[in-house]
Every structure is written in C-alpha cells, then in structure tokens.
Amino acid sequence: MAEDSELELLRESVRRLVERKRPAIWNSAGATGRCDPDVWAAVRDSGLLLAGLDPAHGGFDRGLAAAAVVLEETGRGLFDAPVLANMIGLQLLQRAADRSARAAACLASVIEGSERLAFGWSEPGARFGRTGTTVHHVDGDRIRLSGCKTVVIGGGDADTLIVASRSAEGSPALLLVPAATAGVECDGYALIDNQGGADIRFDDVGLPLDCLIAEGAEAQAILDDGLDFAALAATSQALGAMQALFDLTLDHVKQRVQFGRPIGANQVVQHRLVDLLRMIAETRVATGAAFAALAAGTADRSLAVATARVLGCRAARKVGQDAVQFHGAIGTTDESIVSHYFRKLIFLSTIFGDAGHHCDRFAALDDGEPGGTAGPLSEAEATFCEEIRAFVEAELSPETRAITAAGGTPPQALRLEWEQALGRKGWFAYSWPEAEGGPGFSVVEQFLFETITAEMNAPRLPLFGIKMAGPILNAFGTAEQKARHLPGIMAGTTSWCQGYSEPGAGSDLASLQTRADRHGDHYVVNGQKIWTTAAQHADWIFMLVRTSREERRQDGITFLLADMRSFGITVRPIISADGHHGFNEVFFRDVEVPVENRVGEEGRGWSIAKYLLSHERLGVLGSLALRQAMGRAVRSAGRLDAAGRPFGDHPALKARLTMLKIRMRALDAWIARLLADIRETGSVGQDVSMAMIAATLLGQDIAEFNMEMLGEDALPFSFADSRAPERRFGPAEDFTRTATANYIYQRVFTILGGTTEIQKNIIAKSILGLPS
C-alpha cells in the first residue's frame, strides 16, 4: 500500500537528519556509549520524538504509523542517538500523564527538550522476564527503592529514569527517578551496536511519593502496552537496518566479479537473496498490522506484536548473517559498514525479547484457534459472510464435510452435488463479474468466500473452468464459444482440465512439442500432455499447442479447446505416491479439432496463457486446503496421550505448532494488505509472488506437523484408500488414514504452475534486477 504524503515527508525529513549526522568513517574503537550533544540537539530540535504521541500531547496526527517511519529511518541510517529509548519512555509517560502530575510534567519537559529518558526494565539473569526483583516500599512521606536494572538503553545520558518495580507485596509499579538522585549508581558502556547502555543500581534510594506514577493493575496495563510498543519499535528499527543492508548486499553481488562473472549471476545467491527479500516483506507487513492493532487497542494486539517480533528477529539474524557471507572477509571487519549493520541487527533482535521469548508469549496468549482474517470488514462484508455461512450450512452435506475435515477427498458424486448447488445459487463461478454471468463479487468477497467455505470444510472447487477456461473465453472467445461453453461452467455441469505441461516442458513451458497442423477447417493434433489434473473427469480440455516453429519459441504457440470425447484422445492415470488419482497423461493421436475451437489468433496462445496468472494468485493465498490443514493441526494437537495429556502440550510439538500459527497469522496479515491494495488501486503489487511462496511452504510444513503428531501411528499405509474417498469419518476426526498421504501430496504445491525455484528465478530478475 502506498504511503501517504504526510508520512513520505516525515520519512524524507528523518532521512536527511540521519544522513547529516552519520560518521564519515565507521570505527568502533572510540565508542563510549555516550551520545554526541550536537547529535542530540539535532534530534531535539527536529521534533521527531513527537512521532507516536497523541495529538493531545503534541504528537503527529498519524500516531504510531509516524513512529514506525521515524524508527525505521533511524535504523536504516545506523543512528546511534537514543531515539528508541526516548520514544519508548514517551509512550509510557503519556499513558500515565492523565493520572500523574509528575508524569505529565516530565512528558512536557521531554517534549520541550530539557530532559532525556531511559526505561529500566531488564534485570541481570532475568532473560526478558517481566517480574523483576527491583522493589520499593513506602516509608512515611518517602518511597525507598532498591534493585538493579541492566542494559538500560541511553541510561548514561538520561536525566530521568522510568523504572519498573514491585511493591513488597508483589504489586507492579512504575516510578520516575531523577538520575542525579542520591543512591542511584550508573555504570555506562557501549552496547554491541555502539549506542549507549548502562547498568543502574538503586541503593535504598529515597524518592517523593509522587514519583510513583502508576501501580497495581494500571501499572501492569501501561507496562504491558509499553513493552509491546518497545518490541515493535525495535522491530521497526531492524526493518530499516535490514532493508539498508539488503540493498548494500544486492549492489555488491551485482558488481563483485569472480571467475569472470558477477556473483549475483549465481542461482544459489539469487535464491538466497529472494528468501531474504521475502522475510523482510513478511516482517514489514506483520509489523504494520501489529502497530495498527496496538493503536486500535484490539484484544489480540499482543498476539499481533508477538507475531511481528518473531518474524522480525528471525529475519534480522538471517539478513545479517547472509550479508556478511556475501561480502566475504571484508564483511567481518570493523571498517566495513556491513559489520556495523550486522551488530545493529544482533542488538535489535535481542533487546525487548528475542524470537524464542516471543514464541513463548504467543503460545501463552493463544486461544487455541487457528485464526484467519482478511482485516477489518465493512458492514456489507460482514453480512456477506453470514450469507455464505448460512448457505454452506444448508447445502453442504454432512458426509462431504466430514470427509474433507479429516483430510480425505470426497468422491466425485459428492463433489458434483456441492458444485451444482453453488451453480443453482449463481455462486459456482464466484470470481466472475455480473457482466459475464457471475455474481459480481469483489476481490475481497471472493477471498471471503474461499476462506469461509474452507473453515466450514467444503471441498476445494475445480478451478480449471472457473478461474481459467471461463476468464479466457470471456476475454478472448468468440460469441459462439461463449454461448457454447460458459453456461455449463457457471452451472457446474461441465468440467475442464488444462493441457499445458509435457514431458520435458514443465516449468519451461515454451519448449512444448505437441503439434497442431491445420488441414482446412480443422487442426490435427499429435503429442502428449502430462500432469493433467482431473482429466479423468473432464468434459473439455484447453491446451497450448505448437502450430509453427519460430525463432522465438513463444511465437509459434496456439490456444485450442478440445472435446475430451474426441477420437484419438487417451487418458492414462498417474497415481501419486500417496495413492491419489489426481494427475493424468493425455495422449493425442491424429485428433481432429475444429478451427472454430481456437481461442484468439493462431500463434498468440502464449499471450493468452500469461493472462491467466492474474486469476490464480490470490486463490492460492486463500487456499482452502491450507486453512483446513491448519484447523486439523490445531485439533490433532488436542489428542490425548496415554497419561491424558494433550500431545500439543509437549514442549517440542507446542513450539512447532506455535510457529505454524505465527506464520499463518502473518500470511493472513499479508493477504489483508494485498486486499487493501486491491481496494485502493484495483491491482496487487509484486509482493504477491513472495506471499505465494510463503503460503506453499507453510502448507507443506503444516502437513508435516500433522503427520508427525501421529508418531508411529502414521506409518500403516493403505495405498488403495490412503486419501479415504469413501470412508465414513466419526466425530473423533481420525487423521491416521490421511495425514501421511496429505504430507506426501503437499510436495506438488512447490512444483505445480512452475516450481518454487523457477518463481525465485523470476523474482530475482524482475524485482531484484540480478544478472543471468
């Protein structure tokens, strides 16, 4: 989604400030852990610390979105002023200011630039623990504070410390402590990223009573939201640093020549860079969603924060490590900016909780449901969702639902029953506009339709007619072709298959060899198609054939429709390793296809085939199978072991399921972002290709988890009925007959439609501009 003009101006302003104050030479030898007064004066005078504050306290209208911009740009520029520490402190103060005069006064002083803040939270040996040993008690008209805080960012420069404490009875509290107070001892030092940190000890420090700015449940709420903001703030800074380091690395691999060619031409390097790009994009989307949840105060905001934090920490470590690797030995030296970014990312992926800590937080906060959302819905969209649910409840047979819920494949008769019910409702061709005979669903409504039917265990619809043949005919077909074929597609009474891949022409589709020679009013087709899904059920096939041989291979390809009952067509089943009959080989021997079945001009089939891509993308992201598998993962984790304990409570399995839920939540945020782009611009951006890779890899990992949850119970295997098309499943939803088969079958999703490796090649060339 494009950034609005206000945020763009803010970003440019912060970037100019950071560039102006960057060191000319990167050298850690003189790092003292103290902020240059001139640098801090520039920060103070710029007003950038106001980003994220409420307008009532002098903040910008854009709230936390503005804070995210400032933090990202200071991370991008390796800015070592304690911006992070002060923005966190301001967030805590503004929450307490309405109830505490001292907090309000301190907030005003920081805003006007006369005070600097630091937040004392971490304690020695606590490893991100939220229950510390720093304690206070009331002694007459004074508060006595004792304890120690460690790795206090900006602690050596701070005028005022915000300290998390506990009363003698264990009640949480927040105190404002002037740094110059007797009994406060500050041991300052440089942190791994060269900015200042400090260990601060409180030796029976006496404070006025009004220094206690929040206590009890109020203090806990402020602290929880403050720590959520702190974790997101660190992730935002990491995003800026990751993006800058990625850009440096991308330029390096394009220019660095070894063995006579740029190292960026190496496919292994390209694929690793695409993986880094995907991790950064995923973190950016999840972080944006978490800031929005925190600003709105939604009930699941801490889950959103934990999701962004886990992904951000993992991405930061990976980007840092790989950047050093790609730069080689120079990347390990202090004189290289690469090592400074690496150290910054180490810091930012650790402070306020690393990936492991926030995985544990997610697991503790999680309600056990698989989740899934398209973002905030309008009233009309919410009503539409209820209409879908009512229809599915009325029309989808319990038998079909039970088979799908357990991971099985309903028999064709049950599938057709469901598809034709949708046809009677006018929803089978759910992605078609009204002008073409469809229901006119928006792209958001299409996604909601796919998601809700998945949640209610409807079988996946055959997309060859709905998403492929139909759109092609509507866009390129003649009036006669439309009249002949579209009614059957819309009603769910005519089924289709796709004839693209051939032996030796899979991902490299332009090398196909099936020939169509014209003889008068018909073509004679000879050749073979392979991996033809559902050809055994199809009435028609749309296919690419070669009608001439041109210097550019794509120029001799034509798009034809053929009746599967034509003389000379033979279908041979290909049984998958899981026992499923989904794929087929289709042989053409002197098959006569009328010229009237050609779609578009002869030799223009390649352009028509590319048109289909826009109709497939979001359907893959909102895959019914993916969401149904996630639901099975949650339910299978609830199975009880011999001691009556849920298998999902075992530490290793719990950690794996938590990570799957985090990735699913991140994918949902990504989809919501793509849908928002569509609402705004009518099209999706380049991120959709990376989101598709994330979705297919997640599907494979969910399937693996479901199989491994069964342990040795997953090993008995009946090849003939492994996907259990006829089985009657009981209320226990026994997955033992399907889990291993589904794991095996999931391999196809990183192969079909062009392997994941081919997709990475395309991203490397089209988005990153890497050389061949």
CSV table of N, CA and C in Angstrom, one decimal, residues 631-732:
chain,number,residue,atom,x,y,z
A,631,GLY,N,-6.6,-26.0,10.6
A,631,GLY,CA,-7.6,-26.5,11.5
A,631,GLY,C,-7.3,-27.9,12.0
A,632,ARG,N,-6.9,-28.8,11.1
A,632,ARG,CA,-6.6,-30.1,11.6
A,632,ARG,C,-5.4,-30.2,12.5
A,633,ALA,N,-4.4,-29.3,12.2
A,633,ALA,CA,-3.2,-29.2,13.1
A,633,ALA,C,-3.6,-28.9,14.5
A,634,VAL,N,-4.5,-27.9,14.7
A,634,VAL,CA,-5.0,-27.5,16.0
A,634,VAL,C,-5.7,-28.6,16.7
A,635,ARG,N,-6.6,-29.2,15.9
A,635,ARG,CA,-7.4,-30.3,16.5
A,635,ARG,C,-6.6,-31.5,16.8
A,636,SER,N,-5.6,-31.9,16.0
A,636,SER,CA,-4.8,-33.0,16.2
A,636,SER,C,-3.9,-32.8,17.4
A,637,ALA,N,-3.5,-31.6,17.7
A,637,ALA,CA,-2.7,-31.3,18.8
A,637,ALA,C,-3.4,-31.5,20.1
A,638,GLY,N,-4.7,-31.5,20.0
A,638,GLY,CA,-5.6,-31.8,21.2
A,638,GLY,C,-5.8,-33.2,21.6
A,639,ARG,N,-5.3,-34.1,20.7
A,639,ARG,CA,-5.4,-35.6,21.0
A,639,ARG,C,-4.6,-35.9,22.3
A,640,LEU,N,-5.1,-36.8,23.1
A,640,LEU,CA,-4.5,-37.1,24.4
A,640,LEU,C,-3.6,-38.3,24.3
A,641,ASP,N,-2.5,-38.1,25.1
A,641,ASP,CA,-1.5,-39.3,25.2
A,641,ASP,C,-2.0,-40.2,26.2
A,642,ALA,N,-1.2,-41.2,26.5
A,642,ALA,CA,-1.6,-42.3,27.4
A,642,ALA,C,-1.9,-41.7,28.8
A,643,ALA,N,-1.2,-40.6,29.2
A,643,ALA,CA,-1.4,-40.0,30.5
A,643,ALA,C,-2.5,-39.0,30.5
A,644,GLY,N,-3.2,-38.9,29.4
A,644,GLY,CA,-4.3,-37.9,29.4
A,644,GLY,C,-3.9,-36.5,29.1
A,645,ARG,N,-2.7,-36.3,28.6
A,645,ARG,CA,-2.1,-35.0,28.4
A,645,ARG,C,-2.2,-34.7,26.9
A,646,PRO,N,-2.7,-33.6,26.4
A,646,PRO,CA,-2.7,-33.3,25.0
A,646,PRO,C,-1.3,-33.3,24.4
A,647,PHE,N,-1.2,-34.0,23.3
A,647,PHE,CA,0.1,-34.1,22.6
A,647,PHE,C,0.7,-32.7,22.3
A,648,GLY,N,-0.2,-31.7,22.1
A,648,GLY,CA,0.2,-30.4,21.8
A,648,GLY,C,0.8,-29.7,22.9
A,649,ASP,N,0.8,-30.2,24.1
A,649,ASP,CA,1.4,-29.6,25.3
A,649,ASP,C,2.8,-30.1,25.5
A,650,HIS,N,3.3,-31.1,24.7
A,650,HIS,CA,4.7,-31.5,24.8
A,650,HIS,C,5.5,-30.3,24.2
A,651,PRO,N,6.6,-30.0,24.9
A,651,PRO,CA,7.3,-28.7,24.5
A,651,PRO,C,7.7,-28.6,23.1
A,652,ALA,N,8.3,-29.7,22.5
A,652,ALA,CA,8.8,-29.6,21.1
A,652,ALA,C,7.6,-29.4,20.1
A,653,LEU,N,6.6,-30.2,20.4
A,653,LEU,CA,5.4,-30.1,19.5
A,653,LEU,C,4.7,-28.7,19.7
A,654,LYS,N,4.6,-28.3,20.9
A,654,LYS,CA,4.0,-27.0,21.1
A,654,LYS,C,4.7,-25.9,20.4
A,655,ALA,N,6.1,-25.9,20.5
A,655,ALA,CA,6.9,-24.9,19.8
A,655,ALA,C,6.6,-24.9,18.3
A,656,ARG,N,6.5,-26.1,17.7
A,656,ARG,CA,6.3,-26.2,16.3
A,656,ARG,C,4.9,-25.7,15.9
A,657,LEU,N,3.9,-26.0,16.7
A,657,LEU,CA,2.6,-25.6,16.3
A,657,LEU,C,2.5,-24.1,16.5
A,658,THR,N,3.1,-23.5,17.5
A,658,THR,CA,3.1,-22.1,17.7
A,658,THR,C,3.7,-21.4,16.5
A,659,MET,N,4.8,-21.9,16.0
A,659,MET,CA,5.4,-21.3,14.9
A,659,MET,C,4.6,-21.3,13.6
A,660,LEU,N,3.9,-22.4,13.5
A,660,LEU,CA,2.9,-22.5,12.3
A,660,LEU,C,1.8,-21.5,12.5
A,661,LYS,N,1.3,-21.3,13.7
A,661,LYS,CA,0.2,-20.3,13.9
A,661,LYS,C,0.7,-18.9,13.6
A,662,ILE,N,2.0,-18.7,14.1
A,662,ILE,CA,2.6,-17.3,13.8
A,662,ILE,C,2.7,-17.1,12.3
A,663,ARG,N,3.1,-18.1,11.6
A,663,ARG,CA,3.3,-17.9,10.1
A,663,ARG,C,1.9,-17.8,9.5
A,664,MET,N,0.9,-18.5,10.0
A,664,MET,CA,-0.4,-18.4,9.4
A,664,MET,C,-1.0,-17.0,9.7
A,665,ARG,N,-0.8,-16.5,10.9
A,665,ARG,CA,-1.2,-15.2,11.2
A,665,ARG,C,-0.5,-14.1,10.3
A,666,ALA,N,0.8,-14.3,10.1
A,666,ALA,CA,1.5,-13.4,9.2
A,666,ALA,C,1.0,-13.5,7.8
A,667,LEU,N,0.7,-14.7,7.3
A,667,LEU,CA,0.1,-14.8,6.0
A,667,LEU,C,-1.2,-14.1,5.9
A,668,ASP,N,-2.1,-14.2,6.9
A,668,ASP,CA,-3.3,-13.5,7.0
A,668,ASP,C,-3.1,-12.0,6.9
A,669,ALA,N,-2.1,-11.5,7.6
A,669,ALA,CA,-1.8,-10.0,7.5
A,669,ALA,C,-1.4,-9.7,6.2
A,670,TRP,N,-0.6,-10.5,5.5
A,670,TRP,CA,-0.1,-10.3,4.2
A,670,TRP,C,-1.3,-10.2,3.2
A,671,ILE,N,-2.2,-11.2,3.3
A,671,ILE,CA,-3.4,-11.2,2.5
A,671,ILE,C,-4.2,-9.9,2.7
A,672,ALA,N,-4.4,-9.6,4.0
A,672,ALA,CA,-5.2,-8.3,4.3
A,672,ALA,C,-4.6,-7.1,3.6
A,673,ARG,N,-3.2,-7.1,3.6
A,673,ARG,CA,-2.5,-6.0,3.0
A,673,ARG,C,-2.7,-6.0,1.4
A,674,LEU,N,-2.7,-7.2,0.8
A,674,LEU,CA,-2.9,-7.3,-0.6
A,674,LEU,C,-4.3,-6.9,-1.0
A,675,LEU,N,-5.3,-7.3,-0.1
A,675,LEU,CA,-6.7,-6.9,-0.4
A,675,LEU,C,-6.9,-5.4,-0.2
A,676,ALA,N,-6.2,-4.8,0.7
A,676,ALA,CA,-6.2,-3.4,0.9
A,676,ALA,C,-5.7,-2.7,-0.4
A,677,ASP,N,-4.6,-3.2,-0.9
A,677,ASP,CA,-4.0,-2.7,-2.2
A,677,ASP,C,-5.1,-2.7,-3.3
A,678,ILE,N,-5.8,-3.9,-3.3
A,678,ILE,CA,-6.8,-4.0,-4.4
A,678,ILE,C,-7.9,-3.0,-4.2
A,679,ARG,N,-8.3,-2.8,-3.0
A,679,ARG,CA,-9.4,-1.8,-2.7
A,679,ARG,C,-8.9,-0.5,-3.2
A,680,GLU,N,-7.6,-0.2,-3.0
A,680,GLU,CA,-7.1,1.2,-3.2
A,680,GLU,C,-6.8,1.4,-4.7
A,681,THR,N,-6.2,0.4,-5.3
A,681,THR,CA,-5.6,0.6,-6.7
A,681,THR,C,-6.3,-0.3,-7.7
A,682,GLY,N,-7.0,-1.4,-7.3
A,682,GLY,CA,-7.5,-2.3,-8.3
A,682,GLY,C,-6.6,-3.4,-8.7
A,683,SER,N,-5.4,-3.4,-8.2
A,683,SER,CA,-4.4,-4.5,-8.6
A,683,SER,C,-3.5,-4.8,-7.4
A,684,VAL,N,-2.8,-6.0,-7.5
A,684,VAL,CA,-1.9,-6.4,-6.5
A,684,VAL,C,-0.5,-6.0,-6.9
A,685,GLY,N,0.4,-5.8,-5.9
A,685,GLY,CA,1.8,-5.5,-6.2
A,685,GLY,C,2.6,-6.7,-6.4
A,686,GLN,N,4.0,-6.5,-6.4
A,686,GLN,CA,4.9,-7.5,-6.7
A,686,GLN,C,5.0,-8.5,-5.5
A,687,ASP,N,4.6,-8.0,-4.3
A,687,ASP,CA,4.7,-8.9,-3.1
A,687,ASP,C,3.9,-10.2,-3.2
A,688,VAL,N,2.9,-10.2,-4.1
A,688,VAL,CA,2.1,-11.4,-4.2
A,688,VAL,C,2.9,-12.6,-4.5
A,689,SER,N,3.9,-12.5,-5.4
A,689,SER,CA,4.7,-13.7,-5.7
A,689,SER,C,5.4,-14.2,-4.5
A,690,MET,N,5.9,-13.4,-3.6
A,690,MET,CA,6.6,-13.8,-2.4
A,690,MET,C,5.6,-14.4,-1.4
A,691,ALA,N,4.4,-13.8,-1.4
A,691,ALA,CA,3.4,-14.3,-0.5
A,691,ALA,C,3.0,-15.7,-0.9
A,692,MET,N,3.0,-16.0,-2.2
A,692,MET,CA,2.6,-17.3,-2.7
A,692,MET,C,3.6,-18.3,-2.3
A,693,ILE,N,4.9,-18.0,-2.3
A,693,ILE,CA,5.9,-18.9,-1.9
A,693,ILE,C,5.8,-19.2,-0.4
A,694,ALA,N,5.5,-18.1,0.4
A,694,ALA,CA,5.3,-18.3,1.8
A,694,ALA,C,4.1,-19.2,2.1
A,695,ALA,N,3.0,-19.1,1.3
A,695,ALA,CA,1.9,-19.9,1.5
A,695,ALA,C,2.1,-21.4,1.2
A,696,THR,N,2.8,-21.7,0.1
A,696,THR,CA,3.0,-23.1,-0.2
A,696,THR,C,4.0,-23.7,0.7
A,697,LEU,N,5.0,-23.0,1.2
A,697,LEU,CA,5.9,-23.6,2.2
A,697,LEU,C,5.2,-23.8,3.5
A,698,LEU,N,4.3,-22.9,3.9
A,698,LEU,CA,3.6,-23.1,5.1
A,698,LEU,C,2.7,-24.4,5.0
A,699,GLY,N,2.0,-24.5,3.9
A,699,GLY,CA,1.2,-25.7,3.7
A,699,GLY,C,1.9,-27.0,3.8
A,700,GLN,N,3.1,-27.0,3.3
A,700,GLN,CA,4.0,-28.2,3.4
A,700,GLN,C,4.3,-28.5,4.9
A,701,ASP,N,4.7,-27.4,5.6
A,701,ASP,CA,5.1,-27.6,7.0
A,701,ASP,C,3.9,-28.0,7.9
A,702,ILE,N,2.7,-27.5,7.6
A,702,ILE,CA,1.6,-27.9,8.4
A,702,ILE,C,1.3,-29.4,8.1
A,703,ALA,N,1.4,-29.8,6.9
A,703,ALA,CA,1.2,-31.3,6.6
A,703,ALA,C,2.2,-32.1,7.3
A,704,GLU,N,3.4,-31.7,7.3
A,704,GLU,CA,4.5,-32.4,8.0
A,704,GLU,C,4.2,-32.5,9.5
A,705,PHE,N,3.7,-31.4,10.1
A,705,PHE,CA,3.4,-31.4,11.5
A,705,PHE,C,2.2,-32.4,11.8
A,706,ASN,N,1.2,-32.4,11.0
A,706,ASN,CA,0.0,-33.3,11.2
A,706,ASN,C,0.5,-34.7,11.1
A,707,MET,N,1.4,-35.1,10.2
A,707,MET,CA,1.8,-36.4,10.2
A,707,MET,C,2.7,-36.8,11.4
A,708,GLU,N,3.6,-35.9,11.8
A,708,GLU,CA,4.5,-36.2,12.9
A,708,GLU,C,3.8,-36.2,14.2
A,709,MET,N,2.6,-35.5,14.3
A,709,MET,CA,1.8,-35.6,15.6
A,709,MET,C,1.4,-37.0,15.9
A,710,LEU,N,1.2,-37.8,14.8
A,710,LEU,CA,0.7,-39.2,15.0
A,710,LEU,C,1.8,-40.2,15.4
A,711,GLY,N,3.1,-39.8,15.2
A,711,GLY,CA,4.2,-40.7,15.5
A,711,GLY,C,4.1,-41.9,14.7
A,712,GLU,N,4.3,-43.1,15.3
A,712,GLU,CA,4.3,-44.3,14.6
A,712,GLU,C,2.9,-44.7,14.1
A,713,ASP,N,1.9,-44.1,14.6
A,713,ASP,CA,0.5,-44.4,14.1
A,713,ASP,C,0.4,-43.9,12.7
A,714,ALA,N,1.2,-43.0,12.2
A,714,ALA,CA,1.2,-42.6,10.8
A,714,ALA,C,1.8,-43.6,9.8
A,715,LEU,N,2.4,-44.6,10.3
A,715,LEU,CA,3.2,-45.5,9.4
A,715,LEU,C,2.4,-46.5,8.7
A,716,PRO,N,1.3,-47.1,9.3
A,716,PRO,CA,0.5,-48.0,8.5
A,716,PRO,C,-0.1,-47.3,7.3
A,717,PHE,N,-0.1,-47.9,6.1
A,717,PHE,CA,-0.5,-47.1,4.9
A,717,PHE,C,-1.1,-48.0,3.9
A,718,SER,N,-2.4,-47.7,3.6
A,718,SER,CA,-3.1,-48.5,2.6
A,718,SER,C,-3.1,-47.7,1.3
A,719,PHE,N,-2.3,-48.1,0.3
A,719,PHE,CA,-2.1,-47.3,-0.9
A,719,PHE,C,-3.5,-47.1,-1.6
A,720,ALA,N,-4.3,-48.1,-1.6
A,720,ALA,CA,-5.6,-48.1,-2.3
A,720,ALA,C,-6.5,-47.0,-1.8
A,721,ASP,N,-6.5,-46.8,-0.5
A,721,ASP,CA,-7.5,-45.8,0.0
A,721,ASP,C,-6.9,-44.8,1.0
A,722,SER,N,-5.6,-44.5,0.7
A,722,SER,CA,-4.9,-43.6,1.6
A,722,SER,C,-5.5,-42.3,1.8
A,723,ARG,N,-6.2,-41.8,0.8
A,723,ARG,CA,-6.9,-40.5,1.0
A,723,ARG,C,-8.4,-40.7,1.3
A,724,ALA,N,-8.7,-41.9,1.5
A,724,ALA,CA,-10.0,-42.3,2.1
A,724,ALA,C,-11.2,-41.6,1.4
A,725,PRO,N,-11.4,-41.8,0.1
A,725,PRO,CA,-12.5,-41.1,-0.6
A,725,PRO,C,-13.9,-41.6,-0.1
A,726,GLU,N,-14.0,-42.9,0.3
A,726,GLU,CA,-15.3,-43.4,0.6
A,726,GLU,C,-15.5,-43.6,2.1
A,727,ARG,N,-14.5,-43.3,2.9
A,727,ARG,CA,-14.6,-43.6,4.3
A,727,ARG,C,-15.6,-42.7,5.0
A,728,ARG,N,-16.3,-43.3,6.0
A,728,ARG,CA,-17.2,-42.5,6.9
A,728,ARG,C,-16.5,-42.2,8.1
A,729,PHE,N,-16.2,-40.9,8.3
A,729,PHE,CA,-15.4,-40.5,9.5
A,729,PHE,C,-16.3,-40.2,10.7
A,730,GLY,N,-15.8,-40.6,11.8
A,730,GLY,CA,-16.6,-40.4,13.1
A,730,GLY,C,-16.3,-39.0,13.7
A,731,PRO,N,-16.9,-38.7,14.8
A,731,PRO,CA,-16.8,-37.4,15.4
A,731,PRO,C,-15.4,-37.2,15.9
A,732,ALA,N,-14.6,-38.2,16.1
A,732,ALA,CA,-13.2,-38.0,16.6
A,732,ALA,C,-12.3,-37.5,15.5
